[in-house]
mmCIF file of C-alpha atoms and ligand atoms in Angstrom:
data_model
loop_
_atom_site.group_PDB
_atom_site.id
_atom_site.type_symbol
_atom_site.label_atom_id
_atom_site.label_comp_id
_atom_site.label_asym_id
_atom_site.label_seq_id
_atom_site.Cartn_x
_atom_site.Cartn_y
_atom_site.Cartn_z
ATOM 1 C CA UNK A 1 -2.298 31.006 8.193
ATOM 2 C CA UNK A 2 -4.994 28.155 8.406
ATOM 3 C CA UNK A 3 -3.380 24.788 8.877
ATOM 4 C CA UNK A 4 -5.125 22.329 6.969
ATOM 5 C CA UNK A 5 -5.959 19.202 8.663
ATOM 6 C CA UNK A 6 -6.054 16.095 6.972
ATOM 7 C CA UNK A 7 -7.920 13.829 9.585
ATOM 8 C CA UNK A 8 -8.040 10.107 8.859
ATOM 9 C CA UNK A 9 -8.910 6.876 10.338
ATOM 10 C CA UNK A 10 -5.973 4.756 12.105
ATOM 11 C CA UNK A 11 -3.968 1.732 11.432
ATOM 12 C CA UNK A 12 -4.157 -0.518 14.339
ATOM 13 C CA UNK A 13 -2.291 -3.564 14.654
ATOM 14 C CA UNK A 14 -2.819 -6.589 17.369
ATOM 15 C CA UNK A 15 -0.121 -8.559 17.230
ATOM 16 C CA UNK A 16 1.009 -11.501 20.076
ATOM 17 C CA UNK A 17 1.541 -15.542 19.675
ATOM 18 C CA UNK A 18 -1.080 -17.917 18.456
ATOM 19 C CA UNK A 19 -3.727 -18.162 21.704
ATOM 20 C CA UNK A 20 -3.489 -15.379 22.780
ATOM 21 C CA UNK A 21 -6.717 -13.834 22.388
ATOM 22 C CA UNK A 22 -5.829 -11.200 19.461
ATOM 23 C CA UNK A 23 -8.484 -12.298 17.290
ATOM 24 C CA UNK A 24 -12.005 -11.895 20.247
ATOM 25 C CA UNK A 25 -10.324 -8.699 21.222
ATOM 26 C CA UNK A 26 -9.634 -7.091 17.970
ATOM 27 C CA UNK A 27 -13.568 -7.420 17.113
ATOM 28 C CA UNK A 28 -14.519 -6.524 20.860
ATOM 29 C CA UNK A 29 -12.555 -3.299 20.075
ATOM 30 C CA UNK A 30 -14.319 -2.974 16.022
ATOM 31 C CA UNK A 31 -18.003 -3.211 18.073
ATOM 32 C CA UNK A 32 -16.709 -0.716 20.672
ATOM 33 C CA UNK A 33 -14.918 2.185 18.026
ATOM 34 C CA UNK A 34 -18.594 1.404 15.868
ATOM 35 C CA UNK A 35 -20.798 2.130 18.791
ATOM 36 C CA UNK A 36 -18.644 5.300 19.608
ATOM 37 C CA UNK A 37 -19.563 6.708 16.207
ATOM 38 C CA UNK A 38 -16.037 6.311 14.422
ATOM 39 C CA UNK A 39 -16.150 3.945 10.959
ATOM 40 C CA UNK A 40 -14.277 0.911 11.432
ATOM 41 C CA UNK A 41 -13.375 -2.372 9.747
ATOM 42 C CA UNK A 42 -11.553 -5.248 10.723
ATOM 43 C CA UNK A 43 -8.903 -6.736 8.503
ATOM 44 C CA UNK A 44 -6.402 -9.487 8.907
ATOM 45 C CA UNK A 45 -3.427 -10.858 7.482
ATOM 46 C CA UNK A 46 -2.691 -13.171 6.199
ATOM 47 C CA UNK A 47 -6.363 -12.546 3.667
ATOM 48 C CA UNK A 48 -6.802 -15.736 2.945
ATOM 49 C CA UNK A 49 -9.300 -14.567 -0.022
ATOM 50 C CA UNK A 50 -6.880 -13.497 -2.441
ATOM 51 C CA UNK A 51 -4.893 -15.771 -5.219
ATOM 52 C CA UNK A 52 -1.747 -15.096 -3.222
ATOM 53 C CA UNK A 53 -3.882 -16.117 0.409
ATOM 54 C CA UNK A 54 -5.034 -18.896 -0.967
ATOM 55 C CA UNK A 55 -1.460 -20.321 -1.647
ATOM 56 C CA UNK A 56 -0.780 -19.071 2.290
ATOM 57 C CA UNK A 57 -3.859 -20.846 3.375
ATOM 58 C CA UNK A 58 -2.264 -24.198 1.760
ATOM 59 C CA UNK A 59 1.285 -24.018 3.157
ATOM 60 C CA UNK A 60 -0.145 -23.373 6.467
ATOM 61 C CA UNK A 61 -2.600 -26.225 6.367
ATOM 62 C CA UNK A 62 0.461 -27.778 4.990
ATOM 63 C CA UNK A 63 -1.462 -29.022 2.008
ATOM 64 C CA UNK A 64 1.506 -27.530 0.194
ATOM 65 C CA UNK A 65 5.468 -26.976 0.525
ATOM 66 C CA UNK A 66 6.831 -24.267 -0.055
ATOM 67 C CA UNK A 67 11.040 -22.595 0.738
ATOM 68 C CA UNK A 68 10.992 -20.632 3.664
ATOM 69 C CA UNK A 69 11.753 -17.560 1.704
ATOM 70 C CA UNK A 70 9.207 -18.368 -1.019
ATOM 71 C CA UNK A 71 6.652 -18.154 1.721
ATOM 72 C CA UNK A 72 7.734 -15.376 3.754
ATOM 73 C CA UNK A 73 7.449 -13.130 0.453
ATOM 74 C CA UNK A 74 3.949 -14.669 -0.378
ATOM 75 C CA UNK A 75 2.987 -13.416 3.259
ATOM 76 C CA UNK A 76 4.719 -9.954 2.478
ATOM 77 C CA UNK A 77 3.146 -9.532 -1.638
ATOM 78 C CA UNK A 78 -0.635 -10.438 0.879
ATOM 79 C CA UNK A 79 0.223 -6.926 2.323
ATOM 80 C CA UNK A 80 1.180 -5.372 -0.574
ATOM 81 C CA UNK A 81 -1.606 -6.055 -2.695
ATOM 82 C CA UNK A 82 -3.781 -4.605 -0.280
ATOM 83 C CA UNK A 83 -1.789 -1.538 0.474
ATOM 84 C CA UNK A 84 -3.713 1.321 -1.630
ATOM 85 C CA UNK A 85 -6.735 -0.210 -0.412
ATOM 86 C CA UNK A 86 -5.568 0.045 2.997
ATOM 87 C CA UNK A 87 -4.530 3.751 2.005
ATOM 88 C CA UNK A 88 -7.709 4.926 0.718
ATOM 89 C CA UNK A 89 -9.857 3.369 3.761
ATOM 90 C CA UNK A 90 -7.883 5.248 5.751
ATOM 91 C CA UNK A 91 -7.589 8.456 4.177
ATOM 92 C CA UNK A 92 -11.664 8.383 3.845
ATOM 93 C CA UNK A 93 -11.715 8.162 7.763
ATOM 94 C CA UNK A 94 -11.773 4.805 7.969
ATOM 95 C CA UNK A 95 -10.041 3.224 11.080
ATOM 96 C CA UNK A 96 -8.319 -0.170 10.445
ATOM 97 C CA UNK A 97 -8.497 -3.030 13.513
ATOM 98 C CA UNK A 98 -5.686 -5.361 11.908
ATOM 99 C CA UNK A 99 -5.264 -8.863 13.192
ATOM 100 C CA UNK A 100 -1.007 -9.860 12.590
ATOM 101 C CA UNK A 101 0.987 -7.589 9.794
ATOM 102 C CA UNK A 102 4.493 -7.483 9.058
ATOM 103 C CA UNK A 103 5.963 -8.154 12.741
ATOM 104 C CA UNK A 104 4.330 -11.382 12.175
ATOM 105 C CA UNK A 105 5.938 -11.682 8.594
ATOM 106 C CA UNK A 106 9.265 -11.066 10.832
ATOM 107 C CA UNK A 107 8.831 -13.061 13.808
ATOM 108 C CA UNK A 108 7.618 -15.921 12.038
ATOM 109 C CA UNK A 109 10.062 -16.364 9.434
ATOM 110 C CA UNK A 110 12.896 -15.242 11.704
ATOM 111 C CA UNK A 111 12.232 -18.088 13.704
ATOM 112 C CA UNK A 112 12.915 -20.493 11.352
ATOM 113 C CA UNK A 113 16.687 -18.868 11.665
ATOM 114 C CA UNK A 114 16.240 -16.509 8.124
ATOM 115 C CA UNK A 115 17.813 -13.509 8.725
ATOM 116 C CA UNK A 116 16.184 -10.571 10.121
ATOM 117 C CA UNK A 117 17.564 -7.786 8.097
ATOM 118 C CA UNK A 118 16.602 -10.099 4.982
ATOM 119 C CA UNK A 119 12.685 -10.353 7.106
ATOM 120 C CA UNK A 120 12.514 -6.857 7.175
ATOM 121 C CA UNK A 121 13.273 -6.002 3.481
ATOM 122 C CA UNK A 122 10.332 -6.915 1.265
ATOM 123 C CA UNK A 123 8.037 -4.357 4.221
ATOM 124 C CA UNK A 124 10.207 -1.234 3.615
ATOM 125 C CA UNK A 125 7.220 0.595 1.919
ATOM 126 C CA UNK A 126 3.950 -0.697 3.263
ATOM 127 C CA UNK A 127 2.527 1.466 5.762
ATOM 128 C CA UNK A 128 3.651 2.203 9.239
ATOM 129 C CA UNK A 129 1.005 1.035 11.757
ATOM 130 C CA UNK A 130 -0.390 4.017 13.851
ATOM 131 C CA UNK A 131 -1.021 1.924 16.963
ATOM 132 C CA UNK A 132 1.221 -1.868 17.581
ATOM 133 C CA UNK A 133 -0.676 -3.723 20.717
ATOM 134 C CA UNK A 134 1.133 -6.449 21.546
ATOM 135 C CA UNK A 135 -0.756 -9.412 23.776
ATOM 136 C CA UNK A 136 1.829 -10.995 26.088
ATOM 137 C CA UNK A 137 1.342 -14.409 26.664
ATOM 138 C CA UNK A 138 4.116 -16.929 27.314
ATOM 139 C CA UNK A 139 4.323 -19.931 25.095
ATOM 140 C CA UNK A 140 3.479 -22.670 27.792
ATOM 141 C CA UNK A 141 0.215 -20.658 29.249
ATOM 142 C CA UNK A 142 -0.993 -20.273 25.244
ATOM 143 C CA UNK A 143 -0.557 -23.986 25.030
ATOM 144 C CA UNK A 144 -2.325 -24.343 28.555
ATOM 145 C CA UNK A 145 -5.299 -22.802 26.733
ATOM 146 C CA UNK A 146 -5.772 -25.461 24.234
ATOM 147 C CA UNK A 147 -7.419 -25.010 21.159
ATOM 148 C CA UNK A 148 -4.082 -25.006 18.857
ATOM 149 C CA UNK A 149 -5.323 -26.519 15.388
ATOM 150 C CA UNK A 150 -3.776 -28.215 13.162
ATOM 151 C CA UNK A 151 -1.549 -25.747 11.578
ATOM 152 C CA UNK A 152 2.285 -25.873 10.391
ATOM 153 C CA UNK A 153 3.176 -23.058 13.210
ATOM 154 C CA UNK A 154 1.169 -23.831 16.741
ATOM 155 C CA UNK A 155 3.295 -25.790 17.913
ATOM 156 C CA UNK A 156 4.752 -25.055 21.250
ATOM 157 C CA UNK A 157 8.458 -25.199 20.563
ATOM 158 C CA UNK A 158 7.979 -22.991 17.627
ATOM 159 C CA UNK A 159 5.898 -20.542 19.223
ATOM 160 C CA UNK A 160 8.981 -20.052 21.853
ATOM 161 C CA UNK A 161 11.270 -18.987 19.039
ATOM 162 C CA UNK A 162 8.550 -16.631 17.969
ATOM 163 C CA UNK A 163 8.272 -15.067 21.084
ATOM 164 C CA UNK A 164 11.604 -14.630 21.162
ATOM 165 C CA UNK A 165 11.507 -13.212 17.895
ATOM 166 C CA UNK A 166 8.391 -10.849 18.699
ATOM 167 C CA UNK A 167 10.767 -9.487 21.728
ATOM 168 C CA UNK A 168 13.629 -8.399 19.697
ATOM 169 C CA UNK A 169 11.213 -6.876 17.341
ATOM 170 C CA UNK A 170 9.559 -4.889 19.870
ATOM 171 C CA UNK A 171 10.422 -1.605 20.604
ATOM 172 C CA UNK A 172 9.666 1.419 23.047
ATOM 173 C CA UNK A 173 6.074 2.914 20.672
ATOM 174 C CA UNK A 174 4.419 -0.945 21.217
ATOM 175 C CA UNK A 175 2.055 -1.047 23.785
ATOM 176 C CA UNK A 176 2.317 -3.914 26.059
ATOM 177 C CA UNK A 177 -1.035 -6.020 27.442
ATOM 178 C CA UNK A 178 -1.127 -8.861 29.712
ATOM 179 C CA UNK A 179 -2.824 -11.410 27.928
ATOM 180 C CA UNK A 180 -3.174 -13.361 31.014
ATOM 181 C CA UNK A 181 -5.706 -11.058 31.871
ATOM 182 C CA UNK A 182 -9.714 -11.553 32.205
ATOM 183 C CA UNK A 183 -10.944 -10.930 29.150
ATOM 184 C CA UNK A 184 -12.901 -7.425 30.090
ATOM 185 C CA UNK A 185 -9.436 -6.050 32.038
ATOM 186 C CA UNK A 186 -7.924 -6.726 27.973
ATOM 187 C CA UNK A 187 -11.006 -5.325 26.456
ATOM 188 C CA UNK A 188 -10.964 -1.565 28.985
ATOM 189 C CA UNK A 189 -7.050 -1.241 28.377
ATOM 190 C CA UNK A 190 -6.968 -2.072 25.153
ATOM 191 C CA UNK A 191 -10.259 0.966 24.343
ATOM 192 C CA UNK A 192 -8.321 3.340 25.857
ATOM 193 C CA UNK A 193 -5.242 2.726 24.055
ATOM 194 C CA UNK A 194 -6.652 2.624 20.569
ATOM 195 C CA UNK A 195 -9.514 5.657 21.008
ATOM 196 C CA UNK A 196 -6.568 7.909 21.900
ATOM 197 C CA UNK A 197 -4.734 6.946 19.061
ATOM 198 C CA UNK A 198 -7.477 7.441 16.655
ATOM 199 C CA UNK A 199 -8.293 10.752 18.175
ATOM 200 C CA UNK A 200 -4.162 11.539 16.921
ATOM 201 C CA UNK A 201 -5.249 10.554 13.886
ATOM 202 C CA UNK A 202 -8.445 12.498 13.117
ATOM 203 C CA UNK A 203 -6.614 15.207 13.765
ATOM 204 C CA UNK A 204 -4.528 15.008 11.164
ATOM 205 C CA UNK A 205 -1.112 12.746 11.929
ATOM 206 C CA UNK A 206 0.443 12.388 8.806
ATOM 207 C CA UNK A 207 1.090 8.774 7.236
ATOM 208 C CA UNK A 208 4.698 7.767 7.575
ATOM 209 C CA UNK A 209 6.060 4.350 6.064
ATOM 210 C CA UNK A 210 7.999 1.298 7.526
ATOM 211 C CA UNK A 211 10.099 0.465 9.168
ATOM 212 C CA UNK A 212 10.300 3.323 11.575
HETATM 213 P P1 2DT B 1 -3.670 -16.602 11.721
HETATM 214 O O1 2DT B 1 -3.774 -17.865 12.524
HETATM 215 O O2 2DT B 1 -3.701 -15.342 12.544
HETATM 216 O O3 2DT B 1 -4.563 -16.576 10.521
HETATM 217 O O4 2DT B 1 -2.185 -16.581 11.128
HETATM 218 N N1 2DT B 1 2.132 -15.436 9.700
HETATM 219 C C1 2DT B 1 1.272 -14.400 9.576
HETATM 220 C C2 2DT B 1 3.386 -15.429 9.099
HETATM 221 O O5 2DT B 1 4.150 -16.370 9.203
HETATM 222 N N2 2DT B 1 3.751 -14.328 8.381
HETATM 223 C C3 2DT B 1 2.924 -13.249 8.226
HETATM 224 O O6 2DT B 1 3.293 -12.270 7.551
HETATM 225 C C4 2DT B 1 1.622 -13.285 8.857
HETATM 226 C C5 2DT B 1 0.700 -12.129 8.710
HETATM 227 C C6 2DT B 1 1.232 -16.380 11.820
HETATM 228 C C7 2DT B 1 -1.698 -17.615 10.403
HETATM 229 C C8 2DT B 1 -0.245 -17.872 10.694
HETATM 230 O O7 2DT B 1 0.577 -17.163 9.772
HETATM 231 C C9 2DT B 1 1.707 -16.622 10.434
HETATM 232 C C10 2DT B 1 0.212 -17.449 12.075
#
């Protein structure tokens, strides 16, 4: 018989260590899906906008102190309260350029030595990204670049542990950029990646949840 397809946008997730250049390329890749016809917003997490990413944007301005695992479940409810929204964009065709989701929630918190297992827990649920591009960087070269603010994680022995963290966390479906790279080398790479995956997707690949 016919096989309906249910075609739908894609969840695409950047993810790397502060510096490394997730945020120019995921709207370098928004400008390039939009000009190639497909409807496409960029999100981010944390969303600062929200009551819950307001309290984020205070810890990590460290206007505010909050337990480790107080935070780290702030960070997770920020996904959760957008997760039917995220659902509907997508089912409407909408493709999804996210900057950090919940491999940030685990690699940050993990490396302030909370469990993993524990990390994971509050994510079971939220939706499994399509597409995880990760932008390698080491720790020292991010720090070469300069340009870490003022906030309570870019800070160069921190950002080691999260690397370390975003490497135990990584597994064979992430695909792996040099974020050393110039700029345009990131940018072709990185178009290629995410217009096949969205191509899977309008053709009907079904949701599935995390982890995977
Ligand atoms: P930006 O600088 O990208 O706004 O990130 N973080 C992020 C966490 O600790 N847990 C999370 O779940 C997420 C999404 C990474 C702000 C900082 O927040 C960290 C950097």
């Amino acid at each position: 018989g016919n096989k309906k397809i249910d075609s739908r946008g894609a969840l695409i997730v950047l993810e790397g260590l502060d510096r490394c250049g997730k945020t120019s390329q995921c709207s370098r890749l928004v400008s390039y899906l939009e000009e190639s016809g497909h409807v496409v917003e960029s999100w981010r997490f944390p969303d600062r906008n929200t009551g819950v990413g307001k309290m984020i944007s205070s810890y990590l301005a460290n206007d505010s102190h909050l337990d480790d695992r107080a935070i780290h479940l702030l960070f997770s409810a920020n996904r959760w309260e957008k997760r039917s929204l995220m659902e509907s964009k997508l089912s409407s065709g909408t493709t999804l350029i996210v900057d950090r989701y919940s491999f940030s929630g685990v690699a940050f918190s993990s490396a302030k030595g909370l469990d993993v297992e524990w990390c994971m827990a509050p994510e079971v649920g939220l939706l499994a990204p399509d597409l995880v591009v990760y932008l390698d960087i080491s720790p020292e070269k991010a720090a070469e670049r300069g340009g870490y603010g003022g906030e309570r994680y870019e800070k160069l022995e921190f950002q080691k542990r999260v690397a370390q963290s975003y490497n135990t966390l990584c597994d064979a479906t992430w695909k792996i950029i040099d974020a050393t790279l110039p700029i345009e080398d990131i940018e072709k790479q990185l178009r290629q990646i995410a217009m096949e995956c969205v191509q899977t997707c309008e053709k009907g690949k079904p949701f599935s949840e995390l982890w995977l």
